[in-house]
Coordinates of C-alpha atoms in Angstrom, one line a residue:
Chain A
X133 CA 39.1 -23.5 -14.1
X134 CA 40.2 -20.1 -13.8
X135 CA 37.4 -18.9 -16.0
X136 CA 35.1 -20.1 -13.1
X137 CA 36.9 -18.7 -10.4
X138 CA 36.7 -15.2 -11.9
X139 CA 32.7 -16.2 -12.7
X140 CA 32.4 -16.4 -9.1
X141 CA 34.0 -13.9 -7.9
X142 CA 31.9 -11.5 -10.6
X143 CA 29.1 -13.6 -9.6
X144 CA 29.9 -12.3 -6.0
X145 CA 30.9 -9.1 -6.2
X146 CA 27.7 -8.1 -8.8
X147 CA 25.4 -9.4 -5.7
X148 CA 27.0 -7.5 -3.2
X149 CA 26.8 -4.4 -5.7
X150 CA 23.0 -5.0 -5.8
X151 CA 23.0 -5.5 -1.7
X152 CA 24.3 -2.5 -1.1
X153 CA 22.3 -0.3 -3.6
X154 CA 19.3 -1.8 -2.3
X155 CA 20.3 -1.2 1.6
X156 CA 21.1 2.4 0.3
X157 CA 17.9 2.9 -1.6
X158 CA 15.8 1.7 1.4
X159 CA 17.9 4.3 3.7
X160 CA 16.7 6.8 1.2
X161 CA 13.1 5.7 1.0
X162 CA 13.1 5.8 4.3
X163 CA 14.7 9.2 4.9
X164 CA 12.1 10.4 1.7
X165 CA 9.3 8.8 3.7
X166 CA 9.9 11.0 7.1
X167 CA 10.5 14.1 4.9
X168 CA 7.0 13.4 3.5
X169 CA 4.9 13.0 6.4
X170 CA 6.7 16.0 8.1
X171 CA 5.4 17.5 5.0
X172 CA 1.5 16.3 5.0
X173 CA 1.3 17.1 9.0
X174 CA 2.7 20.9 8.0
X175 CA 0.9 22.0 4.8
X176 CA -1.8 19.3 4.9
X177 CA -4.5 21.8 5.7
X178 CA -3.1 23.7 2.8
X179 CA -3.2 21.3 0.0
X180 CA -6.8 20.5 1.2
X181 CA -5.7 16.7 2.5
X182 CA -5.7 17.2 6.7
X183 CA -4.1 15.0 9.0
X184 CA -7.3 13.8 10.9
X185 CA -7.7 13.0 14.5
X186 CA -9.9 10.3 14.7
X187 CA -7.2 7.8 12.9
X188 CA -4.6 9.0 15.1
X189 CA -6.6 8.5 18.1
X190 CA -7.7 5.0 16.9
X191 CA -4.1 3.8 16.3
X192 CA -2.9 5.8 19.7
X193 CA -5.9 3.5 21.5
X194 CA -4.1 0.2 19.3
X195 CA -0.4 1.1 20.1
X196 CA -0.5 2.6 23.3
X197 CA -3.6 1.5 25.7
X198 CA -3.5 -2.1 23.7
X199 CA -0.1 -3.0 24.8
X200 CA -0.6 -1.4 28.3
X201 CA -1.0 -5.2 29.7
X202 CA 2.0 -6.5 28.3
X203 CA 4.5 -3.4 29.3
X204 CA 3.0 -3.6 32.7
X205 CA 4.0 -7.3 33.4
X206 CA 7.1 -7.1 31.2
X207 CA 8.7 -4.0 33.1
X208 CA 7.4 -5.3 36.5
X209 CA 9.0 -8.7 35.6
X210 CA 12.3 -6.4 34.7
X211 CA 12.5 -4.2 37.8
X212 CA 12.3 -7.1 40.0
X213 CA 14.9 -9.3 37.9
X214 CA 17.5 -6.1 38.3
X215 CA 16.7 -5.7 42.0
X216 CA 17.5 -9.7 42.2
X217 CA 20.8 -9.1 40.4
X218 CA 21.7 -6.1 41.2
X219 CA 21.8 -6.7 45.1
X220 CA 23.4 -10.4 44.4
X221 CA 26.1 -8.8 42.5
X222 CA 26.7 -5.5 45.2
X223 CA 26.6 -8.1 48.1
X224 CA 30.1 -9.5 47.1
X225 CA 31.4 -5.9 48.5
X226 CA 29.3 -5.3 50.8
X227 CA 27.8 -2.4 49.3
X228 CA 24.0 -3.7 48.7
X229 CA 22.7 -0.7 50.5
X230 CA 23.5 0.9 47.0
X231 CA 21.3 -0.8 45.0
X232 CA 19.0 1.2 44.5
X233 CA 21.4 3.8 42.7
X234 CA 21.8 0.8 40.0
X235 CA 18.2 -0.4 39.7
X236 CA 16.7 3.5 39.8
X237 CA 19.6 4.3 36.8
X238 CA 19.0 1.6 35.0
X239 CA 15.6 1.3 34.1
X240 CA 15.0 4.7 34.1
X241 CA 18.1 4.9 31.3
X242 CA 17.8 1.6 29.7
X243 CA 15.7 -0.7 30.5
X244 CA 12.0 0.9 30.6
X245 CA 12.4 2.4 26.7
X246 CA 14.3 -0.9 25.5
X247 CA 11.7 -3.4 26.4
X248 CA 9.2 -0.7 25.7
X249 CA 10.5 -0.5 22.1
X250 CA 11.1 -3.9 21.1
X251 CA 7.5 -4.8 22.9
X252 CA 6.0 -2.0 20.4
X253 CA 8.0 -3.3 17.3
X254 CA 7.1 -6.8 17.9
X255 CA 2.9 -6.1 17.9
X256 CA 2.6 -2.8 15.9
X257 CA 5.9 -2.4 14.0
X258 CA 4.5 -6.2 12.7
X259 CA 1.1 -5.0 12.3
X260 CA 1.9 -2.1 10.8
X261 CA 3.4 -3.9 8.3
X262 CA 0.8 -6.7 7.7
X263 CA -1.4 -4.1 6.8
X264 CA 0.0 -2.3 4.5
X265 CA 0.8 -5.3 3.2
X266 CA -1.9 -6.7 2.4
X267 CA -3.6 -2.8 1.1
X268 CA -0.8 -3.1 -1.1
X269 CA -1.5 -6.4 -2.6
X270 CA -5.1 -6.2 -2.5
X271 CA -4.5 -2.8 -4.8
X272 CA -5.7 -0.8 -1.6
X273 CA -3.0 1.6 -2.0
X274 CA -3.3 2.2 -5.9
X275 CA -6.9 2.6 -4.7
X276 CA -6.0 5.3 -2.7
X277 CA -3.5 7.3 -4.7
X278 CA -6.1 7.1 -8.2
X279 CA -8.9 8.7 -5.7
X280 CA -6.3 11.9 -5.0
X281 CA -5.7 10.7 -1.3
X282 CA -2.1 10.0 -0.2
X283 CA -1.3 7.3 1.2
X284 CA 1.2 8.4 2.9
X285 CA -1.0 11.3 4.9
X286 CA -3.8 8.9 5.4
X287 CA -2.2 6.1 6.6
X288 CA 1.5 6.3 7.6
X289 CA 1.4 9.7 9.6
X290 CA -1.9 9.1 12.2
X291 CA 0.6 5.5 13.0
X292 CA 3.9 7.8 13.2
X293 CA 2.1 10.9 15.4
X294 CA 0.3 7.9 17.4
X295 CA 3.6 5.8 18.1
X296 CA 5.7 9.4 18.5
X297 CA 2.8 10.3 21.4
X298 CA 2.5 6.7 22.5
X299 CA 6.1 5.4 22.9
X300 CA 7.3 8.1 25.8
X301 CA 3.7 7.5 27.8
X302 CA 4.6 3.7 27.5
X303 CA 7.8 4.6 28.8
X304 CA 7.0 6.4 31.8
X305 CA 4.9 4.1 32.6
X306 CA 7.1 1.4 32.5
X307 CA 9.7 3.4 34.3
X308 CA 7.2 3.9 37.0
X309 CA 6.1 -0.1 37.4
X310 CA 9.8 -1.3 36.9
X311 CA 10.4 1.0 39.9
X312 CA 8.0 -0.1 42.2
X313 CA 8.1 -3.5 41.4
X314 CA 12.2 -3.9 42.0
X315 CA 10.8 -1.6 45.3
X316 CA 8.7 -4.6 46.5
X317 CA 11.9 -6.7 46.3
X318 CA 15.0 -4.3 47.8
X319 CA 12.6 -2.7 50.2
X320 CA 12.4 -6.2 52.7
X321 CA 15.5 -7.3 51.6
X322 CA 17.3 -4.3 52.8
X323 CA 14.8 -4.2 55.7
X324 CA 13.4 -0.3 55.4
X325 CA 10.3 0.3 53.8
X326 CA 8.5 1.6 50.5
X327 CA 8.2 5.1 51.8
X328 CA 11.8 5.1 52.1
X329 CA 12.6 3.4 48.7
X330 CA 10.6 5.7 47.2
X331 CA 12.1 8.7 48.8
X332 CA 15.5 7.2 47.8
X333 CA 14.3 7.3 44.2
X334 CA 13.2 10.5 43.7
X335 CA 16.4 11.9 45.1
X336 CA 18.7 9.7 43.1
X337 CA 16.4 10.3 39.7
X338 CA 17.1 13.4 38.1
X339 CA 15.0 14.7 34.9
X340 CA 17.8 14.2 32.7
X341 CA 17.8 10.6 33.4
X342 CA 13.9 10.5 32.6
X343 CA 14.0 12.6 29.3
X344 CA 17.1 10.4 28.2
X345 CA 15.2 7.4 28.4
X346 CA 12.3 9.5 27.2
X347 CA 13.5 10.7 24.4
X348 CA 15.3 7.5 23.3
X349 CA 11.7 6.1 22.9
X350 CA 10.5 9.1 20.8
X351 CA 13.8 8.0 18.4
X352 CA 12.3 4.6 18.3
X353 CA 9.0 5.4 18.1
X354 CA 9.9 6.9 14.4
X355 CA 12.3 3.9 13.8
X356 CA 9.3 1.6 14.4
X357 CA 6.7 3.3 12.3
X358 CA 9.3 3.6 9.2
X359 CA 10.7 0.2 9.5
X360 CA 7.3 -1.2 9.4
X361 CA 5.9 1.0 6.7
X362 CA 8.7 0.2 4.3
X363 CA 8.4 -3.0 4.7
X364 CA 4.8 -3.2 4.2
X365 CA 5.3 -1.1 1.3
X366 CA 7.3 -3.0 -0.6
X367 CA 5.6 -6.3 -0.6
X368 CA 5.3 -8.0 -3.7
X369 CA 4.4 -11.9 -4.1
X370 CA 0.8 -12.3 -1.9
X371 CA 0.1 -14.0 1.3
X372 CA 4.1 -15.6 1.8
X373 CA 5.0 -12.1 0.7
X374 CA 3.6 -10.6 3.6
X375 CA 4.6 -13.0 6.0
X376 CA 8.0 -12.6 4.5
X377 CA 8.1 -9.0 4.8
X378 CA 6.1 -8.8 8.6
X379 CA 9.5 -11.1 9.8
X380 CA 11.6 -8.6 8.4
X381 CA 9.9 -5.7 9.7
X382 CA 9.9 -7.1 13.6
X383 CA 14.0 -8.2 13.2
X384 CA 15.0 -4.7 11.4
X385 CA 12.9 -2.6 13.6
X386 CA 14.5 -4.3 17.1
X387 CA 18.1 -3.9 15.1
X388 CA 17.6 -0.8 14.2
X389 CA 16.4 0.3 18.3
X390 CA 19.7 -1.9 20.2
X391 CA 21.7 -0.2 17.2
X392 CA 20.1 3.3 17.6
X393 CA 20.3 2.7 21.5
X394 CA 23.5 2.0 21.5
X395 CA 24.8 5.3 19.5
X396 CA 22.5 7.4 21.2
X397 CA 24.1 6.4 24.4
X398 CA 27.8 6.7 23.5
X399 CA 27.0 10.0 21.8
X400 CA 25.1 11.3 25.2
X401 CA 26.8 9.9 27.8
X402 CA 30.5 9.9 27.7
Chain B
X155 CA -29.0 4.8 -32.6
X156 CA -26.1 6.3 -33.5
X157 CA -23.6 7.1 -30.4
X158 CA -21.4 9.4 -31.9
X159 CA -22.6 13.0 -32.4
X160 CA -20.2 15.7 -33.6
X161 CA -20.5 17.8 -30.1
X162 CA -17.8 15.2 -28.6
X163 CA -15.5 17.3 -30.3
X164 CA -13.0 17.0 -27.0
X165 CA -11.3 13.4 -25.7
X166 CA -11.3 12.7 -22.5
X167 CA -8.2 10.6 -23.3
X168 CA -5.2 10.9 -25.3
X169 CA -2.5 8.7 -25.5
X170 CA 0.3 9.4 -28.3
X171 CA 3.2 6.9 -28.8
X172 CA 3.1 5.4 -25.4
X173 CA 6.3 3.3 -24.6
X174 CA 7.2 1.4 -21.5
X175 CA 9.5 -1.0 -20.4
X176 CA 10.4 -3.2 -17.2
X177 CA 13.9 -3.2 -16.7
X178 CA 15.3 -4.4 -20.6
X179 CA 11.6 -6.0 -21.8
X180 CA 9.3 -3.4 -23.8
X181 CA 5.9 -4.2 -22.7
X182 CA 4.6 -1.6 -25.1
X183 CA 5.0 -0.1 -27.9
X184 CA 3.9 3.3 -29.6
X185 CA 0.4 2.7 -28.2
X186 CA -1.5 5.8 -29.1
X187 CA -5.3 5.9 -28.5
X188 CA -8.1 8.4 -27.6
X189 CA -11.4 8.0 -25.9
X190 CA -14.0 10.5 -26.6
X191 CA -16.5 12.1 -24.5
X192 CA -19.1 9.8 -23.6
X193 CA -18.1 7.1 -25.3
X194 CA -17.0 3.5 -24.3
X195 CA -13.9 2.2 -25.0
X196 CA -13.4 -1.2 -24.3
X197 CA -9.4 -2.0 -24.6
X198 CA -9.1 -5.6 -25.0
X199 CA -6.8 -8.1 -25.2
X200 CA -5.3 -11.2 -24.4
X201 CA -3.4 -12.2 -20.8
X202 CA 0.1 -10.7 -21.4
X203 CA -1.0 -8.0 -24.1
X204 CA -0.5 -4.9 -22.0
X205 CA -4.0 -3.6 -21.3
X206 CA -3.3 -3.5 -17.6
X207 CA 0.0 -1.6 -18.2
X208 CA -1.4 0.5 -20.1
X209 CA -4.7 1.4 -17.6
X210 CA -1.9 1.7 -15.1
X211 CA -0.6 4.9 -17.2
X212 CA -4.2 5.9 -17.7
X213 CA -4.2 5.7 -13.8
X214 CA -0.5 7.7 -13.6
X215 CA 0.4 4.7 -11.7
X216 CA 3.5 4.1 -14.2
X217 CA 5.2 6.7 -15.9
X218 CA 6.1 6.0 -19.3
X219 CA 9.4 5.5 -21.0
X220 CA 8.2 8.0 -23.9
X221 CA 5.3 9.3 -24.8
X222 CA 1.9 11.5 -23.8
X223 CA -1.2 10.9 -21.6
X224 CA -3.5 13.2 -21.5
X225 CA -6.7 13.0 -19.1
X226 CA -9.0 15.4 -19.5
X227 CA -7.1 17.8 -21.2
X228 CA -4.4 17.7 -19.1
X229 CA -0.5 15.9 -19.9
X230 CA -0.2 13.2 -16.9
X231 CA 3.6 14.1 -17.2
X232 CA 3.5 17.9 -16.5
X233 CA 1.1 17.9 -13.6
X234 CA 2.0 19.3 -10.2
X235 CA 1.2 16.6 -7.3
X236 CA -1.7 19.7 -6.3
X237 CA -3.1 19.3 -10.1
X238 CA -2.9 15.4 -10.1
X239 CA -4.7 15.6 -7.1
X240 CA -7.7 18.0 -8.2
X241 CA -7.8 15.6 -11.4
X242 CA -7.8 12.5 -9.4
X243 CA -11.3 13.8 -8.2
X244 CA -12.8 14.1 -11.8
X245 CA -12.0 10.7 -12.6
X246 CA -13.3 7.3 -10.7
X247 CA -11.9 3.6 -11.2
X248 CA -13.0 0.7 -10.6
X249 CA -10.4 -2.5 -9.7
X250 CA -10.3 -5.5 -10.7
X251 CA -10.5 -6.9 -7.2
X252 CA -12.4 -4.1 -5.7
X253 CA -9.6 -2.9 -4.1
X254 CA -12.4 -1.9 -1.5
X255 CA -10.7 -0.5 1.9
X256 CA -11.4 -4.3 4.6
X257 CA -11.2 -2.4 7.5
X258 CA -14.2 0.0 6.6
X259 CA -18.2 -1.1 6.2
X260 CA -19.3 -0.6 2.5
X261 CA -21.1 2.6 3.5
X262 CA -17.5 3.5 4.4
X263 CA -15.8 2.7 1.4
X264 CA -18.1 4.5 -0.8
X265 CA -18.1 7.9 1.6
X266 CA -14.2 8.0 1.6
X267 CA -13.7 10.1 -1.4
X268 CA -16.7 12.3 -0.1
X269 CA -15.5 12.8 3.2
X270 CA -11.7 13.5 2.1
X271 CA -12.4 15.8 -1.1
X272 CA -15.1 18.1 -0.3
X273 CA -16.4 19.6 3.4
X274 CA -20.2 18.2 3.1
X275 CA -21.9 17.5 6.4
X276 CA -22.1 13.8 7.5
X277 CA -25.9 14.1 6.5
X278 CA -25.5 14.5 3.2
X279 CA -22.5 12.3 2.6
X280 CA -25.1 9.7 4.3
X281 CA -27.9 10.6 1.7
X282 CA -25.1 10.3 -1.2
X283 CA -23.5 7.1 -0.6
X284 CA -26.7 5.5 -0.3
X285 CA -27.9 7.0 -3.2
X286 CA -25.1 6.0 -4.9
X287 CA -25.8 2.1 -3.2
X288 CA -29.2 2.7 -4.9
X289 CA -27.6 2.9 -8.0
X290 CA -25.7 0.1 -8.2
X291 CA -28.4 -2.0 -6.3
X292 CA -26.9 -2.6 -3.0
X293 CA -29.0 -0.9 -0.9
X294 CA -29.4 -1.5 2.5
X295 CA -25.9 -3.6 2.8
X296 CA -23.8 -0.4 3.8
X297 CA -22.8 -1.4 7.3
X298 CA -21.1 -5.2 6.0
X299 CA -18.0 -5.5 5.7
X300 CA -16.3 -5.9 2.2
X301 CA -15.3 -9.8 3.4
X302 CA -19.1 -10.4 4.1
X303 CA -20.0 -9.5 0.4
X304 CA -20.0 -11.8 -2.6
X305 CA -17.9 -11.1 -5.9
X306 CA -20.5 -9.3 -7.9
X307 CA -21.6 -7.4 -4.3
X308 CA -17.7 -6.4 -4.0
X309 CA -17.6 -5.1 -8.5
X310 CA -20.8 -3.1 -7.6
X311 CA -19.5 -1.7 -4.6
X312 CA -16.4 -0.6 -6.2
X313 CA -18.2 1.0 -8.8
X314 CA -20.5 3.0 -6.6
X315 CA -17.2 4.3 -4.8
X316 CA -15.7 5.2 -8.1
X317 CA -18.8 6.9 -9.2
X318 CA -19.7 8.9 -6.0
X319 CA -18.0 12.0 -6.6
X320 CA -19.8 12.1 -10.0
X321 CA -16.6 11.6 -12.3
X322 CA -16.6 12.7 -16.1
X323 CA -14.2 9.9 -16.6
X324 CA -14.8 6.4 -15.1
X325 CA -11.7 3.3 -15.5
X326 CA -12.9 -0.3 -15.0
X327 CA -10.1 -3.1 -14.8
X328 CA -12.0 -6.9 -15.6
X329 CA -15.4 -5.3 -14.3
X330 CA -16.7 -9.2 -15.0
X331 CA -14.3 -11.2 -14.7
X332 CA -14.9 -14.2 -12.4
X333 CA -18.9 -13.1 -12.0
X334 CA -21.1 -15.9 -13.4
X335 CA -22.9 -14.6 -16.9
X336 CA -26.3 -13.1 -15.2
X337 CA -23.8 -11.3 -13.0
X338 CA -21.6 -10.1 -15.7
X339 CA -24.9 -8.9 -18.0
X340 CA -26.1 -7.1 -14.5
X341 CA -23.0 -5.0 -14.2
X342 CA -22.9 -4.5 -18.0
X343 CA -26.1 -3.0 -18.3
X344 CA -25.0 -0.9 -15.2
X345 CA -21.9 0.8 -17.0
X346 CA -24.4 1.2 -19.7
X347 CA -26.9 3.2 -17.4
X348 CA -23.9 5.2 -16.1
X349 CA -22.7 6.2 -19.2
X350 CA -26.2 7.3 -20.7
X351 CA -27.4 8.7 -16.9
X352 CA -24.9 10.5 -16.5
X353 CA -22.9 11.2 -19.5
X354 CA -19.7 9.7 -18.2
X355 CA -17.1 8.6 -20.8
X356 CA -15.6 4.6 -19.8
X357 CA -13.3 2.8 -20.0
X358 CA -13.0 -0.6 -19.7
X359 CA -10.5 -3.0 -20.2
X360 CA -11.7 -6.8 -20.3
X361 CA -10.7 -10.0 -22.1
X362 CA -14.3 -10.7 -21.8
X363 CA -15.8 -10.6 -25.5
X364 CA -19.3 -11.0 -24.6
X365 CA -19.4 -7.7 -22.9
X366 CA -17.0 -5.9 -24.8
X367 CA -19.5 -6.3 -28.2
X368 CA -22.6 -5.8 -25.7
X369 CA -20.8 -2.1 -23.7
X370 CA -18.1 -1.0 -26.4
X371 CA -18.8 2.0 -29.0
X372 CA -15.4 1.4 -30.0
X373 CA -12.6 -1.1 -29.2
X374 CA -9.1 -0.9 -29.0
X375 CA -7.3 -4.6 -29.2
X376 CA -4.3 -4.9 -28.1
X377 CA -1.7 -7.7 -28.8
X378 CA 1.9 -8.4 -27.1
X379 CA 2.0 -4.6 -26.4
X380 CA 0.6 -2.8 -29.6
X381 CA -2.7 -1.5 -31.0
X382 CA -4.0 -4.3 -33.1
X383 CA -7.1 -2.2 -33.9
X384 CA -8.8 0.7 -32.6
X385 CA -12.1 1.1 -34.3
X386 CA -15.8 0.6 -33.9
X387 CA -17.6 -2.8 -32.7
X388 CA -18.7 -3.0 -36.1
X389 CA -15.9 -2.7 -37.7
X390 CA -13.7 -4.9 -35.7
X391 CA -16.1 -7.7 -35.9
X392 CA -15.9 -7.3 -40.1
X393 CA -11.8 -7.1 -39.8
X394 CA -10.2 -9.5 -42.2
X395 CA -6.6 -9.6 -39.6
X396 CA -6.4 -13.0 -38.6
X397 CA -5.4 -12.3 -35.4
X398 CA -8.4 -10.0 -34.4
X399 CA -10.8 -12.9 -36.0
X400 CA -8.2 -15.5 -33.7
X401 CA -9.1 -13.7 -30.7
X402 CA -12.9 -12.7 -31.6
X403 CA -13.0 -16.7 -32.9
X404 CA -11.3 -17.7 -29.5
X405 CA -8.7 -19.5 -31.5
X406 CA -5.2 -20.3 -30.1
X407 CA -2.0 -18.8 -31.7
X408 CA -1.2 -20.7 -35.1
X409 CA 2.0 -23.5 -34.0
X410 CA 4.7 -23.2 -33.5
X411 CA 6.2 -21.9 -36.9
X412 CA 10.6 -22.2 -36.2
X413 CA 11.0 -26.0 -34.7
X414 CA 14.4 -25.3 -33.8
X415 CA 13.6 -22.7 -31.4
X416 CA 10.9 -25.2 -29.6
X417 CA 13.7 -27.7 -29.7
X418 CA 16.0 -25.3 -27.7
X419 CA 13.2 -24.3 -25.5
X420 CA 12.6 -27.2 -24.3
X421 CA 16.5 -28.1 -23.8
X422 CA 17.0 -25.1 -22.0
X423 CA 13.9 -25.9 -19.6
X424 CA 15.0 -29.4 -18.9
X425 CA 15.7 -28.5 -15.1
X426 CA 12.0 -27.1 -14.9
X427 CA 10.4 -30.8 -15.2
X428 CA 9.1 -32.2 -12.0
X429 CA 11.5 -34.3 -10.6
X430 CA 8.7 -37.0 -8.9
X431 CA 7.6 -38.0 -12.3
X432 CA 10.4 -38.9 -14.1
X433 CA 11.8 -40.9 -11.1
X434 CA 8.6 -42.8 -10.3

């Protein structure tokens, strides 16, 4: 008996040792991974191995102009759903003429680069992943590194400098539809008009609440492109593996964003 | 004709007690080889006898636990990433799968290593790639998409992209496996033509014995991880080892020789049988 409680335990305690190794080495691949591509966009020229334009601009066109639909409805949707709540909740002291204060804040701060991020990790973090997923297990990559091109220049930074670009014009935009789409709602409900909503917002709205939110999504844009290229990278056992791996990549990328959010805020703000 | 001539004085590979392992299991051991210039050298072996670990090494995919390779005169271990890089563009491989790039068209593919390694103008790394496509009989199917192509299409393919920046040293994993015999004979006779073209030295590594007595100059067998033999094709096909004649013979492995061990085996593998048969 007690020779199989202590198995246990070892049992237990030698799989949490190998947990967190793992989680540490993936925190290192990933730190190893930024430092690289940092790297090939500085002294690519130099070693002869450029980071090109039209692969950037072909992932910027996927990431950013491909998921203008979706952050469009999504924000709109957002603004109007804050508006909603935000003068139910200010009505119970009588102070709804304030709303705009919380709505303009709060999207601006919060909302527009959260749903921004997790709306970019959920179709390019994932894709991100699929495909180097499947390069990998279809020996793409080997392919790659045997013909003297990294993969790392060639196909992880055009996705980072796209998403780094991509992510803040996302999020202004969304700013700006979340904005006038909670306008449409507080401006009859509060009986005054656009023009003045609008006037309300750009004096409540200073830059530092833009480049918060702004730069927020230039934190996840990096967290995004990592998250997704690790995973892809270390696929291993075909299709399921990659299915496996494309999950993992969508859930650890929108941790990693609330989480990162989260810090970000408490370190700025107090 | 003979194939060696004493010019090839230089190898293009040298590998000197190679030893590898994955985590405690030694998939190698004290492999040591050398491919001269110009020659083919067809490593064969069995499934499980190393001979894509050890093209991995050739690749400097894998470092080893011990050992030297040298490519082309230079020690895989002491490279700078710069010189690795230079080297890569001497040398050209060929996957088993392809390994061809699915988002790019063929003509794609095959101008990749063109367009990233040297500054020619798009005109001529047109007129390359399609002489290249020439070459390995694909012309005219540039624009397709790897998907649209058949098996033998996709080898062919992946040789003209490992052979388009003129390599003096060409790797080719399984290059016909899975192709149906004319197939296999077509790319054989192309490695053939490359090698005597364009003076390339090859190396191949294939379970396929057909090919390997119709491409080889010499042959180096492997078996569970060490060099069985490393001669010419004559001289392997006279070897006396019974396990070279096994594998030339396509004979299994001789039984089982310790019973109790098969005995614990299968004791030990109890849980492995499937459950629906025993219970219906």
């Amino acid at each position: 008996m007690n020779g199989g409680g202590g198995k246990n335990l070892r049992d237990f305690l030698d799989r949490l040792g190998r947990w967190a190794a793992a989680g540490v080495a993936e925190f290192g691949f990933a730190a190893a991974l930024v430092g690289e591509c940092l790297f090939w966009l500085a002294m690519g020229r130099k070693r002869r191995q450029p980071v090109r334009l039209a692969p950037v601009m072909a992932q910027a066109m996927e990431i950013g102009i491909g998921a203008l639909p979706i952050v469009t409805v999504l924000s709109g949707t957002i603004g109007i759903m804050l508006a909603i709540q935000g003068i139910y909740s200010l009505k119970l002291f009588g102070a709804e003429s304030r709303v705009t204060l919380g709505v303009a804040m709060s999207t601006v701060r919060e909302f527009a680069p959260l749903i921004t991020g997790i709306l970019v990790a959920g179709r390019s973090g994932s894709a991100l992943a699929a495909r180097l997923g499947t390069m990998r297990i279809n020996q793409e990559i080997d392919a790659l590194t045997v013909m003297g091109v990294s993969p790392v220049r060639f196909l992880v930074v055009p996705a980072l400098v796209a998403m780094m670009v991509m992510l803040p014009c996302l999020t202004l935009w969304a700013d700006l539809v979340g904005l006038f789409a909670a306008g449409l709602y507080i401006a009859p409900q509060l009986g005054s008009t656009m023009g003045a909503y609008a006037d309300e917002v750009t004096s409540l709205v200073q830059m530092n609440d833009m480049l918060h939110g702004l730069a927020k999504s230039g934190i996840f844009a990096v967290l995004i492109t990592i998250v997704g290229v690790i995973n892809g990278a270390s696929v291993t056992g075909g299709a399921e593996g990659v299915g496996r791996m494309t999950t993992r990549s969508v859930v650890h990328a929108i941790s990693a964003i609330v989480i990162t959010d989260m810090i970000f805020v408490f370190m700025v703000t107090r | 004709m003979t194939r060696r001539s004493p010019k090839f004085i230089t190898n293009s590979v040298e590998v000197v007690n190679l030893n590898t392992h994955f985590g405690d299991r030694q998939i190698l051991h004290d492999v040591s080889l050398e491919v001269r210039k110009g020659e083919i050298m067809v490593i064969m072996g069995g499934s499980g006898s190393g001979k894509t670990t050890l093209l991995n090494h050739l690749l400097g995919l894998l470092s080893p636990s011990s050992g030297t390779v040298r490519i082309l005169d230079h020690d895989l271990g002491k490279l700078s990433p710069m010189e690795r890089q230079l080297l890569r563009t001497r040398t050209g491989v060929a996957f088993q799968s392809g390994a061809l790039f699915s988002s790019m068209s063929i003509g794609d593919n095959i101008a990749l290593p063109l367009r990233e390694h040297t500054g020619l103008d798009p005109t001529t790394i047109g007129i390359m790639t399609r002489l290249k496509l020439e070459v390995v009989s694909l012309a005219g199917f540039e624009d397709l998409k790897p998907a649209e192509l058949s098996g033998g299409m996709i080898k062919r393919a992946a040789l003209a992209r490992a052979i388009v920046m003129d390599p003096e040293l060409l790797f080719c994993d399984e290059p016909s496996a899975g192709l149906d015999p004319v197939v296999a004979a077509s790319i054989d006779d192309l490695i053939l033509r490359l090698r005597d073209a364009m003076g390339m030295s090859i190396v191949v590594v294939t379970h396929d014995l057909d090919s390997t007595f119709k491409i080889a100059d010499r042959i180096c067998v492997l078996d569970k991880g060490r060099v069985l033999a490393l001669d010419t094709v004559e001289a392997i096909r006279a070897s006396t080892d019974i396990r070279i004649q096994n594998l030339l013979n396509r004979r299994t492995e001789e039984a089982e020789p310790d019973p109790d061990a098969y005995l614990r085996r299968l004791l030990g593998d109890s849980s492995n049988q499937p459950d629906g048969i025993r219970r219906t």
